[in-house]
mmCIF file of C-alpha atoms in Angstrom:
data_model
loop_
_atom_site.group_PDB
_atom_site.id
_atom_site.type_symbol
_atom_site.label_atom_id
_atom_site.label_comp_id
_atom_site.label_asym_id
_atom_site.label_seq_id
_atom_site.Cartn_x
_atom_site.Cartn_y
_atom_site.Cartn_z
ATOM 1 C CA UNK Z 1361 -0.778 96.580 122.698
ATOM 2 C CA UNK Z 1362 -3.625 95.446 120.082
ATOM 3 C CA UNK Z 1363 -0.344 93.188 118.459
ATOM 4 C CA UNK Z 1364 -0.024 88.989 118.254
ATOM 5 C CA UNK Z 1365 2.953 90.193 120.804
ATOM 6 C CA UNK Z 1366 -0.150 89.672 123.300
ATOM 7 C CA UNK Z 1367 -0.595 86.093 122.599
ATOM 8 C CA UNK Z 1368 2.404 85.231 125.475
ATOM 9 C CA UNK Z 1369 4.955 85.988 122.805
ATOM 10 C CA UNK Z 1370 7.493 86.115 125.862
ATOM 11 C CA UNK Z 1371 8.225 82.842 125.371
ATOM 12 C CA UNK Z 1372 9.367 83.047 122.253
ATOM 13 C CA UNK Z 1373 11.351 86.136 121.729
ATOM 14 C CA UNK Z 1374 13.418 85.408 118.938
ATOM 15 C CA UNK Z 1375 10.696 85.805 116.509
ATOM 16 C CA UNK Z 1376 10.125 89.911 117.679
ATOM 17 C CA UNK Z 1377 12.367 92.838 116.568
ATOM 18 C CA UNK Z 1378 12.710 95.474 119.228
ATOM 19 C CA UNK Z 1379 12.737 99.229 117.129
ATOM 20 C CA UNK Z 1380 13.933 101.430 120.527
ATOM 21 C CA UNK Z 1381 14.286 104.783 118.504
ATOM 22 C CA UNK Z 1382 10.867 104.853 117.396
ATOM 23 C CA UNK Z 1383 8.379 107.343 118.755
ATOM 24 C CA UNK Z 1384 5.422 106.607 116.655
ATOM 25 C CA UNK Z 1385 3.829 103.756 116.199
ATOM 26 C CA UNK Z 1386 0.732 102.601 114.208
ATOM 27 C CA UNK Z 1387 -0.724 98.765 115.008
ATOM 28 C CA UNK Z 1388 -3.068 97.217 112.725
ATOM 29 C CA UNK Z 1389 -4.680 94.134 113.691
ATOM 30 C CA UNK Z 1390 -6.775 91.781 111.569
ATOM 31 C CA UNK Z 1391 -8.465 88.591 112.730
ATOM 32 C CA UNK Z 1392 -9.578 86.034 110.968
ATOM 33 C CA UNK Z 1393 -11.975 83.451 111.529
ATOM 34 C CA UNK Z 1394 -12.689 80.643 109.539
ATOM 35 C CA UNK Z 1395 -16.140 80.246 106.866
ATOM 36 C CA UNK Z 1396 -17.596 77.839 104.619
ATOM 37 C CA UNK Z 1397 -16.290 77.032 100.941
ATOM 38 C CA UNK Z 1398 -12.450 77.772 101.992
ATOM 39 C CA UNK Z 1399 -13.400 81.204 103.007
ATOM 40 C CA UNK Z 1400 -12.744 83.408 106.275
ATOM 41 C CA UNK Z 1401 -14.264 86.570 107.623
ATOM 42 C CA UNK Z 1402 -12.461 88.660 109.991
ATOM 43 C CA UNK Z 1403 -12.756 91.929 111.767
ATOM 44 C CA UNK Z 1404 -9.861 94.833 112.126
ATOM 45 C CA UNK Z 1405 -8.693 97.558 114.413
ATOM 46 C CA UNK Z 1406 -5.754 100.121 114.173
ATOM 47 C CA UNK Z 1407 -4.280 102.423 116.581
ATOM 48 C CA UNK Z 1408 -1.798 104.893 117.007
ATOM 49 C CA UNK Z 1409 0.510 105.886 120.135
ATOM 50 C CA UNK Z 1410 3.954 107.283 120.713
ATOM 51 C CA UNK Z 1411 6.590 105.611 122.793
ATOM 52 C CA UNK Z 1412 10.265 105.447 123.399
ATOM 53 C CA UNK Z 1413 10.610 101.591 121.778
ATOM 54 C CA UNK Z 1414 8.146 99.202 120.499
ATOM 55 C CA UNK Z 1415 7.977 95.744 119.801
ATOM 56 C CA UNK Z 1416 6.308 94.033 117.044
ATOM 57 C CA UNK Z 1417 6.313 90.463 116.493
ATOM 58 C CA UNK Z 1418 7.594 89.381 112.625
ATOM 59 C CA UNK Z 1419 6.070 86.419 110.960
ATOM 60 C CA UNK Z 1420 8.955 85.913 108.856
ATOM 61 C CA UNK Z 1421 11.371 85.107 111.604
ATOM 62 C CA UNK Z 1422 9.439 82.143 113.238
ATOM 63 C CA UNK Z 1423 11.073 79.344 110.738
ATOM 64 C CA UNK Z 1424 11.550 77.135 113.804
ATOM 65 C CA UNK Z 1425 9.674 74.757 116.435
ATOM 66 C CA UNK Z 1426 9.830 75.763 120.129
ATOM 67 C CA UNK Z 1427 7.538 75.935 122.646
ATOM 68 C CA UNK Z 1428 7.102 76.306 126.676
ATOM 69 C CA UNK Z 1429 3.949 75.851 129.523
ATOM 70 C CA UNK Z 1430 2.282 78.976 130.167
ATOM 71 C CA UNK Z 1431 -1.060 79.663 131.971
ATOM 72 C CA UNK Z 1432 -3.837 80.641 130.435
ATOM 73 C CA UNK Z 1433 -4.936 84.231 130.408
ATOM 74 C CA UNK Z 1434 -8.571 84.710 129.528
ATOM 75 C CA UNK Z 1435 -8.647 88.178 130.591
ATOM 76 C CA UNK Z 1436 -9.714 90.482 127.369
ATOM 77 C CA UNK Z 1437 -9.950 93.830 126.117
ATOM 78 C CA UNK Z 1438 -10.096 96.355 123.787
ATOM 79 C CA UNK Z 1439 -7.434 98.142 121.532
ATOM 80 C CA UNK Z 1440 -7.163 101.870 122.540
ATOM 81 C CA UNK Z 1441 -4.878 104.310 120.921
ATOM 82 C CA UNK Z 1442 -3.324 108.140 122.006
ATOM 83 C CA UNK Z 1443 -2.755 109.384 118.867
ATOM 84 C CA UNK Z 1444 -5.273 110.754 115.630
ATOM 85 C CA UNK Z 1445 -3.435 110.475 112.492
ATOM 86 C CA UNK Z 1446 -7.037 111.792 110.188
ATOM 87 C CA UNK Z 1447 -10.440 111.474 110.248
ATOM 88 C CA UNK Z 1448 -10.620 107.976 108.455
ATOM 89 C CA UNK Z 1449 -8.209 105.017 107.243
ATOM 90 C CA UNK Z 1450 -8.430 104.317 103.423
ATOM 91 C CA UNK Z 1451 -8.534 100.827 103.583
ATOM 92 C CA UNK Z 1452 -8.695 97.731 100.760
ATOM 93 C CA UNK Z 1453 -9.876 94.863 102.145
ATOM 94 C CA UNK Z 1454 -10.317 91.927 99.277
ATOM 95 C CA UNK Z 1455 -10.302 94.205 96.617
ATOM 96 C CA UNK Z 1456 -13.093 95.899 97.931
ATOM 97 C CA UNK Z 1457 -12.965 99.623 99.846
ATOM 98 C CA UNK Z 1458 -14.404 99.467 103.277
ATOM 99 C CA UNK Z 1459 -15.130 102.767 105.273
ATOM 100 C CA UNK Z 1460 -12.776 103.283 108.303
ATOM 101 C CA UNK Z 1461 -13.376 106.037 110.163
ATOM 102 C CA UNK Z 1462 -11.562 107.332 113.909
ATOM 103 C CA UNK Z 1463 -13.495 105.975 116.936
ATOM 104 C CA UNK Z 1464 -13.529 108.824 119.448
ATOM 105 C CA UNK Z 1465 -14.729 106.304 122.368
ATOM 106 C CA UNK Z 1466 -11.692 103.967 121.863
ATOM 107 C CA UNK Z 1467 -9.383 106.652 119.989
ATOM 108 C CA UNK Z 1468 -8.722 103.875 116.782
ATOM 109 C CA UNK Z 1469 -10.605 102.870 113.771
ATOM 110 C CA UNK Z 1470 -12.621 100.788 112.555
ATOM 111 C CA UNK Z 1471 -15.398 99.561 110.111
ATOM 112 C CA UNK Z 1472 -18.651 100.305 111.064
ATOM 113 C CA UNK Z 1473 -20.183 97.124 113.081
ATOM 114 C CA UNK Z 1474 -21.739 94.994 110.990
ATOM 115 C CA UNK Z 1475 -19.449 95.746 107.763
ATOM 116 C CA UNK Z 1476 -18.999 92.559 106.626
ATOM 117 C CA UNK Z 1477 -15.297 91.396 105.618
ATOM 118 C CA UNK Z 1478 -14.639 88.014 103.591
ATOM 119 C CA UNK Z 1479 -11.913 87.063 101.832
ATOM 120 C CA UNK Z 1480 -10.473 84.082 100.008
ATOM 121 C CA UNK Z 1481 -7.025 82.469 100.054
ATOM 122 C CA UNK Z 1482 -4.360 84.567 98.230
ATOM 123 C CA UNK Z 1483 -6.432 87.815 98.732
ATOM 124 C CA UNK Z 1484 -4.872 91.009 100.942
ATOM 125 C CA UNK Z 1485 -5.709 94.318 102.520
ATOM 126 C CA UNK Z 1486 -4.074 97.510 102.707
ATOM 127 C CA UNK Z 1487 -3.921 100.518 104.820
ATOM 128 C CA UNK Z 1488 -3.799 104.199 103.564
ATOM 129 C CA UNK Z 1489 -2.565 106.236 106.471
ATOM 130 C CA UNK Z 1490 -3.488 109.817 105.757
ATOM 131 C CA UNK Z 1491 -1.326 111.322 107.896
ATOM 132 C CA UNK Z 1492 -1.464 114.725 110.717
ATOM 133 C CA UNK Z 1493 2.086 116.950 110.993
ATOM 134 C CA UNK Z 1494 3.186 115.937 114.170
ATOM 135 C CA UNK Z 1495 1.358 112.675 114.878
ATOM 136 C CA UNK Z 1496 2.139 110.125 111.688
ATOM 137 C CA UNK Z 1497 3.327 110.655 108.139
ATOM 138 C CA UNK Z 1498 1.389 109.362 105.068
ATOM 139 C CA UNK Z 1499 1.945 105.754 105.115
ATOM 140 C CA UNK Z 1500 0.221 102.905 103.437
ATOM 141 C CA UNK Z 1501 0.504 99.241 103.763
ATOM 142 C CA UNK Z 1502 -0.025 95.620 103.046
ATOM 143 C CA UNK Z 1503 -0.336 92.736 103.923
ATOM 144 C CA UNK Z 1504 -1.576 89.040 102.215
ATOM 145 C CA UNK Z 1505 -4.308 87.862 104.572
ATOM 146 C CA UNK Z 1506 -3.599 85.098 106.972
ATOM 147 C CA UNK Z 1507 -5.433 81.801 104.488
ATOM 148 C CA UNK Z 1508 -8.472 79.590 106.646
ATOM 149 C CA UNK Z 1509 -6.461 76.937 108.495
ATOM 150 C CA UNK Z 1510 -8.189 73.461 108.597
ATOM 151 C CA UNK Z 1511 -6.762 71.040 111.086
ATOM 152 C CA UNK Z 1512 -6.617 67.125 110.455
ATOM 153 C CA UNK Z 1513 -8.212 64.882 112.995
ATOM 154 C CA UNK Z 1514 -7.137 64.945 116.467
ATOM 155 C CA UNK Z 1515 -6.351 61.616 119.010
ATOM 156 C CA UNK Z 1516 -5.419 61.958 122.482
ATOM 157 C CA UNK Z 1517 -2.495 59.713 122.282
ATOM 158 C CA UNK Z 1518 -1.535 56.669 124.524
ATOM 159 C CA UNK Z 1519 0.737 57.252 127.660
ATOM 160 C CA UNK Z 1520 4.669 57.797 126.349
ATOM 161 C CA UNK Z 1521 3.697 58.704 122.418
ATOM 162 C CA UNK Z 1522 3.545 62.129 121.303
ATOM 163 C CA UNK Z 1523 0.701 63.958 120.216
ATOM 164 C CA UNK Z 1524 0.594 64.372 116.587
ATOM 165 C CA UNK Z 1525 -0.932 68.316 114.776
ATOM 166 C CA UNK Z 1526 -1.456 68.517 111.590
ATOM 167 C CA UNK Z 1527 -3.430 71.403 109.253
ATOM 168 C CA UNK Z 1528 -3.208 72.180 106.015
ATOM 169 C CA UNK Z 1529 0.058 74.081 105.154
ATOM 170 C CA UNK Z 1530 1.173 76.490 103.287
ATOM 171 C CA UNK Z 1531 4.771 76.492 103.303
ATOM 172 C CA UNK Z 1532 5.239 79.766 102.741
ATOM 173 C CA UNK Z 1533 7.969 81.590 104.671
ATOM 174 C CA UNK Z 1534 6.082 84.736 105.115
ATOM 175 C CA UNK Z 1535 3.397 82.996 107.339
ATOM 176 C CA UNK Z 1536 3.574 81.182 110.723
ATOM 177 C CA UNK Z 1537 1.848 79.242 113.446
ATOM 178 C CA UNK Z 1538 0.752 79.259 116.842
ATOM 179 C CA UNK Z 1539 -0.245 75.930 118.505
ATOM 180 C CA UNK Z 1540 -1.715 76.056 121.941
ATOM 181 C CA UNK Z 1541 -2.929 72.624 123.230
ATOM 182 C CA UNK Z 1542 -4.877 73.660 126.348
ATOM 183 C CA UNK Z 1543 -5.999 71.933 129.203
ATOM 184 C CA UNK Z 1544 -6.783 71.407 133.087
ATOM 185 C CA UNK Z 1545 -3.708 71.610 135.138
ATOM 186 C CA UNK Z 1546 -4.581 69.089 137.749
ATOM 187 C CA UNK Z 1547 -7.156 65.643 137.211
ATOM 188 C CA UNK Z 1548 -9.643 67.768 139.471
ATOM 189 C CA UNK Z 1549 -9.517 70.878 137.633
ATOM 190 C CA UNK Z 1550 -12.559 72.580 136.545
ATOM 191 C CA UNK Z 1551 -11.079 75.158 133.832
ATOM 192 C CA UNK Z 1552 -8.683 75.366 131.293
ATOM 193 C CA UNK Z 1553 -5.718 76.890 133.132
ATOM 194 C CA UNK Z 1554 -2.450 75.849 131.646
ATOM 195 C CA UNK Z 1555 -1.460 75.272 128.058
ATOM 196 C CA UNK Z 1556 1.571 73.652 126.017
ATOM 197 C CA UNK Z 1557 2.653 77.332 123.538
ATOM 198 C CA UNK Z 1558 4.459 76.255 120.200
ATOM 199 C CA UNK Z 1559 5.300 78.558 117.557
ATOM 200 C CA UNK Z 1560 5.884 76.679 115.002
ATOM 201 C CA UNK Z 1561 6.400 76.782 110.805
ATOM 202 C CA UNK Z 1562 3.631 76.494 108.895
ATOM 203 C CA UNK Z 1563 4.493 73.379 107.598
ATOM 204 C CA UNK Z 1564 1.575 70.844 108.457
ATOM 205 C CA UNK Z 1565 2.369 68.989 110.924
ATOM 206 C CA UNK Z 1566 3.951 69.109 114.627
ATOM 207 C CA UNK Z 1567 4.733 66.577 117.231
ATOM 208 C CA UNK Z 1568 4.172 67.625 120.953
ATOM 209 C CA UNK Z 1569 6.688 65.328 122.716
ATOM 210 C CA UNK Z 1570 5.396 62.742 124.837
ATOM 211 C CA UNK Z 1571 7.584 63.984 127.745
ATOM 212 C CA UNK Z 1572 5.901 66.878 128.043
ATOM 213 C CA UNK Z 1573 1.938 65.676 128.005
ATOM 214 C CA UNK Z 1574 1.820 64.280 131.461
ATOM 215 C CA UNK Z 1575 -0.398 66.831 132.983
ATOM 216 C CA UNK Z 1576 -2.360 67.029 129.766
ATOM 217 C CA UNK Z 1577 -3.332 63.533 129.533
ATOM 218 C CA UNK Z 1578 -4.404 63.433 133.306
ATOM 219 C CA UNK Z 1579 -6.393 66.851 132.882
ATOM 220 C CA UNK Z 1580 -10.479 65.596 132.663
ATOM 221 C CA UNK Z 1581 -11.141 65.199 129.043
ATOM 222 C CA UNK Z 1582 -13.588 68.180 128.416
ATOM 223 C CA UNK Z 1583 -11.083 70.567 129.254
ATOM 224 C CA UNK Z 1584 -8.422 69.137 126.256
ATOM 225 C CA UNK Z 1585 -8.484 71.432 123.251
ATOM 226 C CA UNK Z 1586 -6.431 72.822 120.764
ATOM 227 C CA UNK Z 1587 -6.479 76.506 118.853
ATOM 228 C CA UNK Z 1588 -4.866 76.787 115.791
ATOM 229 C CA UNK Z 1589 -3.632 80.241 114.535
ATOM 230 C CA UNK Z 1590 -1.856 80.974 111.230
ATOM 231 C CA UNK Z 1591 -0.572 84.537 110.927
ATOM 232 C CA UNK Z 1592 1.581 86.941 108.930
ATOM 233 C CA UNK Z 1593 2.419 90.286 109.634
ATOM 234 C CA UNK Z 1594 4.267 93.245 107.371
ATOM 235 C CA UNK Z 1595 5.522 96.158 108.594
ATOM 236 C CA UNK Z 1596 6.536 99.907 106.947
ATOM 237 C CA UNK Z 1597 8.900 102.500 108.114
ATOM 238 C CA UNK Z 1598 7.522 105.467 106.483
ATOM 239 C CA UNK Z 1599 10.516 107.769 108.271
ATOM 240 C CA UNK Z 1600 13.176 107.560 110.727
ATOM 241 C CA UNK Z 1601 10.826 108.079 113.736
ATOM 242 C CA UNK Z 1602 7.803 105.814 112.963
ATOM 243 C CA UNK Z 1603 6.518 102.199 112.171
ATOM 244 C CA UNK Z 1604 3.231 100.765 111.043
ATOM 245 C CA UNK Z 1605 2.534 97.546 111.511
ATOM 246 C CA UNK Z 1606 0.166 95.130 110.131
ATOM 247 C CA UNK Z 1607 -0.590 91.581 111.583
ATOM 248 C CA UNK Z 1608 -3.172 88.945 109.622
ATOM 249 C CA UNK Z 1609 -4.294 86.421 111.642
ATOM 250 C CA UNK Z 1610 -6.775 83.523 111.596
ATOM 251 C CA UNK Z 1611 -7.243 81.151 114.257
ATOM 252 C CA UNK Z 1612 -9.310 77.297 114.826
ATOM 253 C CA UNK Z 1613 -10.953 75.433 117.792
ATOM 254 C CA UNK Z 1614 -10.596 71.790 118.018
ATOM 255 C CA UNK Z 1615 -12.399 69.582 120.546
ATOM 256 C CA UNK Z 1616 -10.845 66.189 121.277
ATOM 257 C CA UNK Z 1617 -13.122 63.273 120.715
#
């Protein structure tokens, strides 16, 4: 599913809602990366299926710390959909209208490649669902883009002392965070394979405790990173039998010195 949900969410369940009566089911991602003068561009993808339950994740539940090891999945793909709900999307992306017509090679839409989506903090897009009898009802939704998220400076910390994270917050309940501090599992490693997952509030700061950074701080030093992502997602129940869902993210690299 083209959701955050594929980000390893597993390990942090409490911030889903499972909706098992549902049968039809609209997913909207946008992602965000960051630009210059406090700016971010982003691309965006939307599909439609039906299924017995679905589960989307809910930005305004994760208002708490927690996170687990996982490994490192770099396998990607593409969103693909089952389900044409009109010819195009009406979407509003900055205050601007942007073309989004129905992708018969993926079955989803999209702007045309190249179309060219900025936006500034406070700004948000929304999604005019046209609807097909059937398929999806007339819907439309939105959501206040995910704001560039600038991390503060990063030191691999001393043997029994926590690693520090800080960005620049925004405190506001409707957004969250996903910290991933990656790394090589083993001193002889020679890819990232195993990462520390924290979703976390978007706050400004985090402390990964010490106890848990003992295969971090012997992985070799080029493989130590950590990816920032702020999101915030919104969701609309146009009936009884379908949800559209909308998920803003935008996401940071950082390179230990």
């Amino acid at each position: 599913m083209p959701l955050l949900s594929a980000l390893a969410f597993g390990a942090c369940s409490t911030i889903t809602e499972s909706n098992t009566k549902l049968s039809n089911y609209g997913a909207i991602t946008i992602t965000g990366k960051n630009a210059a003068a406090g700016r971010a561009t982003a691309r965006i993808t939307a599909v439609f299926f039906q299924g017995r339950s679905a589960t989307a994740p809910n930005s305004a539940l994760q208002q708490g710390d927690q996170c687990a090891y996982a490994f490192i999945d770099s396998t990607t793909g593409s969103a693909t959909g089952s389900l044409k709900v009109g010819d195009s999307l009406a979407l509003t992306f900055a205050g601007t209208s942007v073309a989004m017509p129905y992708s018969t090679t993926f079955s989803r839409y999209e702007p045309a490649i190249g179309t060219a989506l900025s936006y500034a903090v406070g700004d948000a897009a929304t999604i005019g669902i046209l609807g097909v009898s059937g398929a999806f009802p007339v819907a439309s939704i939105t959501v206040r883009l995910a704001e560039p998220i600038v991390p503060g400076p990063l030191v691999i910390p001393a043997a029994g002392l926590p690693l520090d994270v800080t960005w620049n917050a925004t405190n506001d309940a409707t957004a969250a965070i996903i910290l991933s501090v990656r790394y090589g599992a083993t001193p002889t490693a020679a890819v990232q394979n195993e990462q520390i997952y924290c979703a976390l509030e978007d706050d400004g700061a985090f402390q990964v405790p010490a106890s848990g950074l003992g295969a971090f701080l012997a992985s070799p030093n080029a493989l130590r990173s950590v990816t920032l992502i702020r999101w915030r997602s919104q969701e609309v129940r146009p009936d009884a039998s379908s949800l559209a869902h909308v998920v803003s993210t935008v996401d940071t690299i950082v390179r230990f010195p």
